[in-house]
CSV table of C-alpha atoms in Angstrom, one decimal:
chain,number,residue,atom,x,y,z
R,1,UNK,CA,-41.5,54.0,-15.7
R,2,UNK,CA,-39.4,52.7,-18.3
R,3,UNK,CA,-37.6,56.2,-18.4
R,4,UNK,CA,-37.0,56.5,-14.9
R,5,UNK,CA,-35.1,53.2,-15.0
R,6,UNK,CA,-33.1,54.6,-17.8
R,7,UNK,CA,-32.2,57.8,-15.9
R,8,UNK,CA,-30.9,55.5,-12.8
R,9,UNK,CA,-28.4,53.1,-14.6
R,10,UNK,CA,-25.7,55.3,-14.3
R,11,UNK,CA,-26.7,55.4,-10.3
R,12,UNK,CA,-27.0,51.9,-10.3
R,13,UNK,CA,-24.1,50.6,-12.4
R,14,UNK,CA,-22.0,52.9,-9.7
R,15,UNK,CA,-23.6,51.3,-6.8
R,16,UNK,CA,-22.7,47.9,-8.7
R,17,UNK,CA,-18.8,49.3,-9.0
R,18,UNK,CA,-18.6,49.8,-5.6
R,19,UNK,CA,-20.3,46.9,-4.5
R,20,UNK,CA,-19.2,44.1,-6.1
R,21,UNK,CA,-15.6,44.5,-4.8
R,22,UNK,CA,-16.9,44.7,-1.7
R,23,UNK,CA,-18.3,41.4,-2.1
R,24,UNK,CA,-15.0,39.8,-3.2
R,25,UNK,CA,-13.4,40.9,-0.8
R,26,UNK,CA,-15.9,39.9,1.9
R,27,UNK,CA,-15.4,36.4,0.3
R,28,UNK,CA,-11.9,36.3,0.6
R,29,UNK,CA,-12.5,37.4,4.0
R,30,UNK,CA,-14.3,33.9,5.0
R,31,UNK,CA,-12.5,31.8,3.3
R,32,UNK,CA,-10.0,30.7,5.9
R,33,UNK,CA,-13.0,30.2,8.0
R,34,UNK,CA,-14.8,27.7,5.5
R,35,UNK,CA,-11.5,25.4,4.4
R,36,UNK,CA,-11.6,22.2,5.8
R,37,UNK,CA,-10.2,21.8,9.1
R,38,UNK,CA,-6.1,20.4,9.8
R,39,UNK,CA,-4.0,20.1,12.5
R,40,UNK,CA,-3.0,23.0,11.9
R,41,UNK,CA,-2.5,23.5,15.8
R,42,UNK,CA,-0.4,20.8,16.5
R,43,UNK,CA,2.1,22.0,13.6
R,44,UNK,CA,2.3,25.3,14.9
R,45,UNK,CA,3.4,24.0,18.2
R,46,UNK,CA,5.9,21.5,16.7
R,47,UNK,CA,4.5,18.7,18.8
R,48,UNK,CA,4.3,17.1,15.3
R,49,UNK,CA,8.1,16.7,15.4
R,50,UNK,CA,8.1,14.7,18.3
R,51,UNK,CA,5.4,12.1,16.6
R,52,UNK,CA,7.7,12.3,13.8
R,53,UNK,CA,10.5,11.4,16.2
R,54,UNK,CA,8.8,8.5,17.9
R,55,UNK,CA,7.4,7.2,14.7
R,56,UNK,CA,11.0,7.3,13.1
R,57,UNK,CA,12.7,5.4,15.9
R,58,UNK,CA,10.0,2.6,16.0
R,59,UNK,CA,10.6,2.4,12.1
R,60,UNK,CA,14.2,2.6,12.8
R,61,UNK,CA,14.3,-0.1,15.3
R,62,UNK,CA,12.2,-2.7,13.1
R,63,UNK,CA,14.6,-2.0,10.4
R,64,UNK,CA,17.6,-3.0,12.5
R,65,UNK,CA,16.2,-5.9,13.3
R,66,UNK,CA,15.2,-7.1,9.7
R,67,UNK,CA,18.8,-6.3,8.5
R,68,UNK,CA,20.8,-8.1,12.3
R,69,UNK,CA,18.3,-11.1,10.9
R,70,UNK,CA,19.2,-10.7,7.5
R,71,UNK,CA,22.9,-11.0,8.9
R,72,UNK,CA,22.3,-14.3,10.6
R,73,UNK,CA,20.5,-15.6,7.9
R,74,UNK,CA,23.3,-15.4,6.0
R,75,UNK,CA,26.1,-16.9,8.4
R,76,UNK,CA,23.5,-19.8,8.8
R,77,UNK,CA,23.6,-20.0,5.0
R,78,UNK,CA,27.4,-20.0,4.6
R,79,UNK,CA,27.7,-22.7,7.5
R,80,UNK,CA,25.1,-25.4,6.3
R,81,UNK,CA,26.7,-25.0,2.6
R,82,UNK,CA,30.2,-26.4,4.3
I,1,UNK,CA,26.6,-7.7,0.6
I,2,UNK,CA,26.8,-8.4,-2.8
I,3,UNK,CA,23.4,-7.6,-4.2
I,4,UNK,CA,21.9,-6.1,-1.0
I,5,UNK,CA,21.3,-1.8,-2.6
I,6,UNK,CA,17.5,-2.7,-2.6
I,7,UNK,CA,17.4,-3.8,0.9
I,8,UNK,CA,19.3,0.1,1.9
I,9,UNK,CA,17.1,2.0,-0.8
I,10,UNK,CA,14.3,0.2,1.4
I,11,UNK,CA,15.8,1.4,4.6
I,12,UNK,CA,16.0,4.8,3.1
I,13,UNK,CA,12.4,4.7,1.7
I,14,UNK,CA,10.7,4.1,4.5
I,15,UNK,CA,12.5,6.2,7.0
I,16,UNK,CA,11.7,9.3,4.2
I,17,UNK,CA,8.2,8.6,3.7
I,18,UNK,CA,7.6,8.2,7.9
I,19,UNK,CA,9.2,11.5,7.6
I,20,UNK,CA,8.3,13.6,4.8
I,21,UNK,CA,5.2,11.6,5.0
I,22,UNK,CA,3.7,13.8,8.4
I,23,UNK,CA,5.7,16.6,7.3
I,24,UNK,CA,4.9,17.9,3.9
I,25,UNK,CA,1.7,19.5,2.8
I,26,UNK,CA,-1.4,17.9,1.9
I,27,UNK,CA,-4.6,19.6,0.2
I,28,UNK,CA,-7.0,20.5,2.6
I,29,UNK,CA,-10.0,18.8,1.6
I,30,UNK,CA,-13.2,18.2,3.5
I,31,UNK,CA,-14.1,15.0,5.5
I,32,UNK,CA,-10.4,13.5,4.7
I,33,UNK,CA,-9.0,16.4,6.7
I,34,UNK,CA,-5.1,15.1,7.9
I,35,UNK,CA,-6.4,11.4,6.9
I,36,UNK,CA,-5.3,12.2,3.6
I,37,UNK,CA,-2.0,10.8,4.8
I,38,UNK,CA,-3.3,7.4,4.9
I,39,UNK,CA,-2.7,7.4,1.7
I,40,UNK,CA,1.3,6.9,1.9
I,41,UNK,CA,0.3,3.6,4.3
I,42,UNK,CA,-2.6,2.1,3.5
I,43,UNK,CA,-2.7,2.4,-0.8
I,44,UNK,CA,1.2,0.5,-0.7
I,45,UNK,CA,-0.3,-2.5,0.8
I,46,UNK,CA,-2.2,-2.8,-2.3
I,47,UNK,CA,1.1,-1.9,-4.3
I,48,UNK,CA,2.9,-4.0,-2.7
I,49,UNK,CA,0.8,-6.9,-2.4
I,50,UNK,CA,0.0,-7.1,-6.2
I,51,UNK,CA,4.1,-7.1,-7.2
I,52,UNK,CA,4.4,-9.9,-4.3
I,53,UNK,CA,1.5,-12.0,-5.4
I,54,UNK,CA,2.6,-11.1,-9.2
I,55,UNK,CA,5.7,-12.8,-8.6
I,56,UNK,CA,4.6,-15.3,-6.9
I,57,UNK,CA,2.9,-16.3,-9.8
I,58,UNK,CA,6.0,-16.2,-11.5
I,59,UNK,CA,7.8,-18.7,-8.9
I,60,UNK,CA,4.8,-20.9,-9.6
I,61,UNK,CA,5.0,-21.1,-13.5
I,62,UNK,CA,8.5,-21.6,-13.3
I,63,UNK,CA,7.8,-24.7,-10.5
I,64,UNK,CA,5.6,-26.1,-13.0
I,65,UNK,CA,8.4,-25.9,-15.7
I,66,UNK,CA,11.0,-27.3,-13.6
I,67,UNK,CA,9.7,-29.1,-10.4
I,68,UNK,CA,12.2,-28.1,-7.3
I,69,UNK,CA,11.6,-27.4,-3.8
I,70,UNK,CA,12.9,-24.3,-3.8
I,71,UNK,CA,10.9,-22.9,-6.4
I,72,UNK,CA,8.1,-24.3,-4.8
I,73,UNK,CA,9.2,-22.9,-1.1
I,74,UNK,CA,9.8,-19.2,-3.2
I,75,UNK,CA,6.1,-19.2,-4.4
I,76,UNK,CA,4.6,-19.9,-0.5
I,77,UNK,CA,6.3,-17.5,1.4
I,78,UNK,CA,5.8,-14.8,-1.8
I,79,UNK,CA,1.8,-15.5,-1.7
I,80,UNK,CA,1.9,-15.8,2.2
I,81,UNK,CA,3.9,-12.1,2.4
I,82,UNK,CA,1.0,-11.0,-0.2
I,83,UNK,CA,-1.5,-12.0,2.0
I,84,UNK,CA,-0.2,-10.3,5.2
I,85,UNK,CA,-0.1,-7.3,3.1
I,86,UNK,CA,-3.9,-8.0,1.8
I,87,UNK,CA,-5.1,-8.4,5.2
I,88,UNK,CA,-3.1,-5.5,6.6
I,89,UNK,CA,-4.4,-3.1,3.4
I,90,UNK,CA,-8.1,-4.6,4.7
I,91,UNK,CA,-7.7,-3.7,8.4
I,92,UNK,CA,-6.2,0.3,7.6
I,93,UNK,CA,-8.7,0.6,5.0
I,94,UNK,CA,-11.5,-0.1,7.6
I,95,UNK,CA,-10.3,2.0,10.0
I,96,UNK,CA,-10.0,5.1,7.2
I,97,UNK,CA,-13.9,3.8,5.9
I,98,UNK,CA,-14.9,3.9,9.7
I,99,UNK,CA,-13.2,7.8,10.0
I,100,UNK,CA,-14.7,9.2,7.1
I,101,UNK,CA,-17.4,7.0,5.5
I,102,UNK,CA,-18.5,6.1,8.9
I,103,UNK,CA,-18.7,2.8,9.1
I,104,UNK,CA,-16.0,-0.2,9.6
I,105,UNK,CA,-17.4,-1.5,6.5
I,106,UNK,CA,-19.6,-0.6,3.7
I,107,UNK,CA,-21.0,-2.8,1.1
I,108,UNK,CA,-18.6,-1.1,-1.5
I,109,UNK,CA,-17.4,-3.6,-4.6
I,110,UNK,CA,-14.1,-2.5,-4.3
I,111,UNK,CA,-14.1,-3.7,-0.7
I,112,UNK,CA,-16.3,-6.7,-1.3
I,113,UNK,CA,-14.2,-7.5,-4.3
I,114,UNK,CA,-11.0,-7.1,-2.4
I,115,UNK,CA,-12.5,-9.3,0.6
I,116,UNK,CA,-12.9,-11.8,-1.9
I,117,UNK,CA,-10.6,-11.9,-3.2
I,118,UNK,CA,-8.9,-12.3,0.4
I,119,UNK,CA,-10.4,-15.2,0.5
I,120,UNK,CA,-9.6,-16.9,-2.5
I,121,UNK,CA,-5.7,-16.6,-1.5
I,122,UNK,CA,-7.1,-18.1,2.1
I,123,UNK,CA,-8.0,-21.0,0.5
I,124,UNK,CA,-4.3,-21.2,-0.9
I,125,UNK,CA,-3.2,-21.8,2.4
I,126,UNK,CA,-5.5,-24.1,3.4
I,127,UNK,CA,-5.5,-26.4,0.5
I,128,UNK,CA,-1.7,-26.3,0.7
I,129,UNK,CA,-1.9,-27.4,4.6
I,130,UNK,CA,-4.4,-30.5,3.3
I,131,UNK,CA,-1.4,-32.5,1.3
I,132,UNK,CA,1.0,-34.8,2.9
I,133,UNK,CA,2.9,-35.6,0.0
I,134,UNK,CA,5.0,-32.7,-0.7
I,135,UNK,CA,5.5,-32.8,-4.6
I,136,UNK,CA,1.3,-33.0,-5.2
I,137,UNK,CA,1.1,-29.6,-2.3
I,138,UNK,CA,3.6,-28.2,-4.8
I,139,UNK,CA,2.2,-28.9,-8.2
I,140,UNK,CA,-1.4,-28.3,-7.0
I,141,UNK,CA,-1.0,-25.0,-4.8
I,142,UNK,CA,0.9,-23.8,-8.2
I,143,UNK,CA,-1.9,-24.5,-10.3
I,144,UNK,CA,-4.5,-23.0,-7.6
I,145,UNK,CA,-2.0,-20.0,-7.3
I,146,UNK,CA,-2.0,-19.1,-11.2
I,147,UNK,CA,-5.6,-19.2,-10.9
I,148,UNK,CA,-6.2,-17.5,-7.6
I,149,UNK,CA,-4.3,-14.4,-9.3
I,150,UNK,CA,-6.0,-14.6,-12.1
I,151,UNK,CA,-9.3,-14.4,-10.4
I,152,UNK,CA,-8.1,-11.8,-8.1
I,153,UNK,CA,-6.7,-8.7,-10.1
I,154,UNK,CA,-10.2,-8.6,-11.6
I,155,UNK,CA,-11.4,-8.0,-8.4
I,156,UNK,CA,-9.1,-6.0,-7.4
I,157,UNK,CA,-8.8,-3.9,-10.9
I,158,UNK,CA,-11.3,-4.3,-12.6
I,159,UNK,CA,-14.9,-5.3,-11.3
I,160,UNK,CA,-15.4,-2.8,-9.0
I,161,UNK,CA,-14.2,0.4,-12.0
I,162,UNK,CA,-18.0,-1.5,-13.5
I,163,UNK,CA,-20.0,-0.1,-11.2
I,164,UNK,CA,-20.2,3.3,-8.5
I,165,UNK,CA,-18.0,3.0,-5.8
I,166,UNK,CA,-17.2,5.3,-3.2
I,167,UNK,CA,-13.7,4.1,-3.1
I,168,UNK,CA,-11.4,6.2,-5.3
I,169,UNK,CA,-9.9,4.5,-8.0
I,170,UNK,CA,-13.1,2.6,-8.4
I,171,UNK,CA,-16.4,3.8,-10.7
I,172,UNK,CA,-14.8,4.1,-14.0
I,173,UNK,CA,-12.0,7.3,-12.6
I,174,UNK,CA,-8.8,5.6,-12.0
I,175,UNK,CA,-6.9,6.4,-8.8
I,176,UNK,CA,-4.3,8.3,-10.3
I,177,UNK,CA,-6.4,11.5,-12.2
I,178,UNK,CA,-5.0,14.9,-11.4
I,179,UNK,CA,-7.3,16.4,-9.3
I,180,UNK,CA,-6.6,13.3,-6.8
I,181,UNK,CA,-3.6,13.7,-6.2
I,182,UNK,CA,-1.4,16.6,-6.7
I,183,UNK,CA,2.5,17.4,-7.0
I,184,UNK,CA,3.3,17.5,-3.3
I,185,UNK,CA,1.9,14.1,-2.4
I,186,UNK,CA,3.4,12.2,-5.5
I,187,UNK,CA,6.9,13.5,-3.7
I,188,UNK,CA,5.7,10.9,-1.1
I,189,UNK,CA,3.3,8.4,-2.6
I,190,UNK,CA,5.7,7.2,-5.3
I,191,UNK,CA,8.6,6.5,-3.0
I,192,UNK,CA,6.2,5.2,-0.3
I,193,UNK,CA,5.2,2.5,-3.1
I,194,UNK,CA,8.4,1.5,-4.0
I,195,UNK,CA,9.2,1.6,-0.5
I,196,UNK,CA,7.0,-0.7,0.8
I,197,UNK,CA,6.4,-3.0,-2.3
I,198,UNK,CA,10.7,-3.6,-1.6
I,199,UNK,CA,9.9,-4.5,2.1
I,200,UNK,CA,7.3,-6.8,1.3
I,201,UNK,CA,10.2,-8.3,-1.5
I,202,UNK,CA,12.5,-8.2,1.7
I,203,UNK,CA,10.4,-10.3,4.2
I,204,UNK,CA,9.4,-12.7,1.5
I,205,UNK,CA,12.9,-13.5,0.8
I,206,UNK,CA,13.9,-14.1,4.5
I,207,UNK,CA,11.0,-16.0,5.1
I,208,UNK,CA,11.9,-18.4,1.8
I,209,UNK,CA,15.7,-18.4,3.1
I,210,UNK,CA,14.7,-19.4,6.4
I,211,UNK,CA,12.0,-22.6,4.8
I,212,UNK,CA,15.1,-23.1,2.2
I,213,UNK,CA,18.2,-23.8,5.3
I,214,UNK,CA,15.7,-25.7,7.0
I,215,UNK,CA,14.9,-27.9,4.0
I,216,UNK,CA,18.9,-28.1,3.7
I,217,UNK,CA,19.2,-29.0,7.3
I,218,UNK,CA,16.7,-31.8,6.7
I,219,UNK,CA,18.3,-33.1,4.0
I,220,UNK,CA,21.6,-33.3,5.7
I,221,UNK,CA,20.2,-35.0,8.6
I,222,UNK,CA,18.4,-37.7,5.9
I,223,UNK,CA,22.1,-38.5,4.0
């Protein structure tokens, strides 16, 4: 028994060789497949630019209006001081 | 225009992180998925809140040294801004919790503790609106506001790294370990901080300038 395990190493430690690469790359295979899903989609079709767009003018617009109120503030300021 | 850079770096801030912000990659990690980007919104309330409330707390000491209105008007709208930001960190936070913890809330001590500690700047505003004579609102709500922030940041901070959180930042690992956050979103998350803890910096001031004319007005009238 014990010999004939002996005698099949060789036959097994080539099966192993061959194998275990094959595993790898099986693995590497399915790995797209198992990371966690993005919008992946919705870049690709550059629709994201157009949130990005509206998200930037909504900003954009808030901004102006804190800096036009800023502005008053600051004639208001100047004519209650004479 | 003389000392208004902050209030443009603000502008620029902003605009970048509502850009770069969607744009730029994330890690892909499981259950946060895209929500990841939350993290340039909803963490800055925090951010900013604290430096808002933190200087509030400065406006109050000083009120205490040297009793003026202005002072006094400086510390209200600073703790009021802090508060918006609070409540507005507590309302995106739930709506994150509700997308990947599942629920609206969950009885987390970094969310108790933060709801809390809500509360205890709530009661700011109400015990300032229960004074008629102005100079006890002031020299009270100073005193309650040196004490609400230093019951709060434990809260906040500390309390809830005590115990097992599913928060991050919370269960003894602070918020900021390498494996949270990694190169590409630091290119956002800082400038998003500074970004929004400015605007919060910004409002305050224009709300205090506003109460401060109006005083001024007053006063005119009066003489």
């Amino acid at each position: 028994m014990k010999n004939s395990l002996l005698k099949l190493r060789p036959a097994l430690l080539l099966l192993l060789a061959v194998l275990l690469p094959m595993l790898r790359a099986a693995a590497q295979a399915t790995a797209p497949v198992d990371q966690p899903e993005m919008a992946d989609a919705l870049r690709q079709s550059g629709k994201i630019y157009v949130v990005v767009a509206v998200i930037t003018v909504v900003l954009a617009g808030l901004l102006f209006f804190l800096i036009s109120l800023d502005r008053k503030l600051t004639r208001l300021e100047k004519e209650v001081r004479e | 225009m003389k000392q208004n850079w902050w209030k443009a770096l603000t502008v620029v801030l902003l605009l970048y992180v509502s850009v770069a912000g969607l744009l730029l990659p994330v890690p892909r990690l499981a259950i946060l998925n895209e929500t990841i980007r939350n993290l340039y919104f909803h963490v800055p309330m925090w951010f900013g809140m604290t430096f808002i409330l933190a200087a509030s707390v400065y406006y109050s000491v000083r009120y205490l040294r040297t009793p003026t209105p202005a002072l006094d008007i400086r510390a209200h709208e600073a703790a009021r801004t802090g508060i918006l930001m609070g409540f507005v960190g507590l309302a995106t936070g739930s709506i994150w919790a509700k997308y990947t913890w599942g629920e609206w809330w969950t009885n987390d001590p970094k969310l108790n503790g933060a709801a809390i500690a809500m509360l205890i700047y709530g009661a700011y505003l109400v015990l300032r609106s229960s004074f008629t004579d102005e100079q006890q609102r002031a020299r009270v709500s100073a005193i309650y506001n040196i004490f609400a922030f230093a019951t709060a940041m434990p809260l906040f901070y500390i309390l809830p790294r005590l115990t097992d959180s599913l928060h991050p930042g919370a269960g003894g690992n602070p918020a900021f370990a390498k494996y949270d956050l990694d190169s590409n979103m630091r290119l956002v998350f800082y400038p998003a901080v500074i970004g929004w803890t400015l605007l919060a910096f910004w409002l305050a001031q224009l709300a205090s300038r506003v109460s401060l004319l109006k005083l001024k007005v007053y006063e005119k009238q009066l003489a």
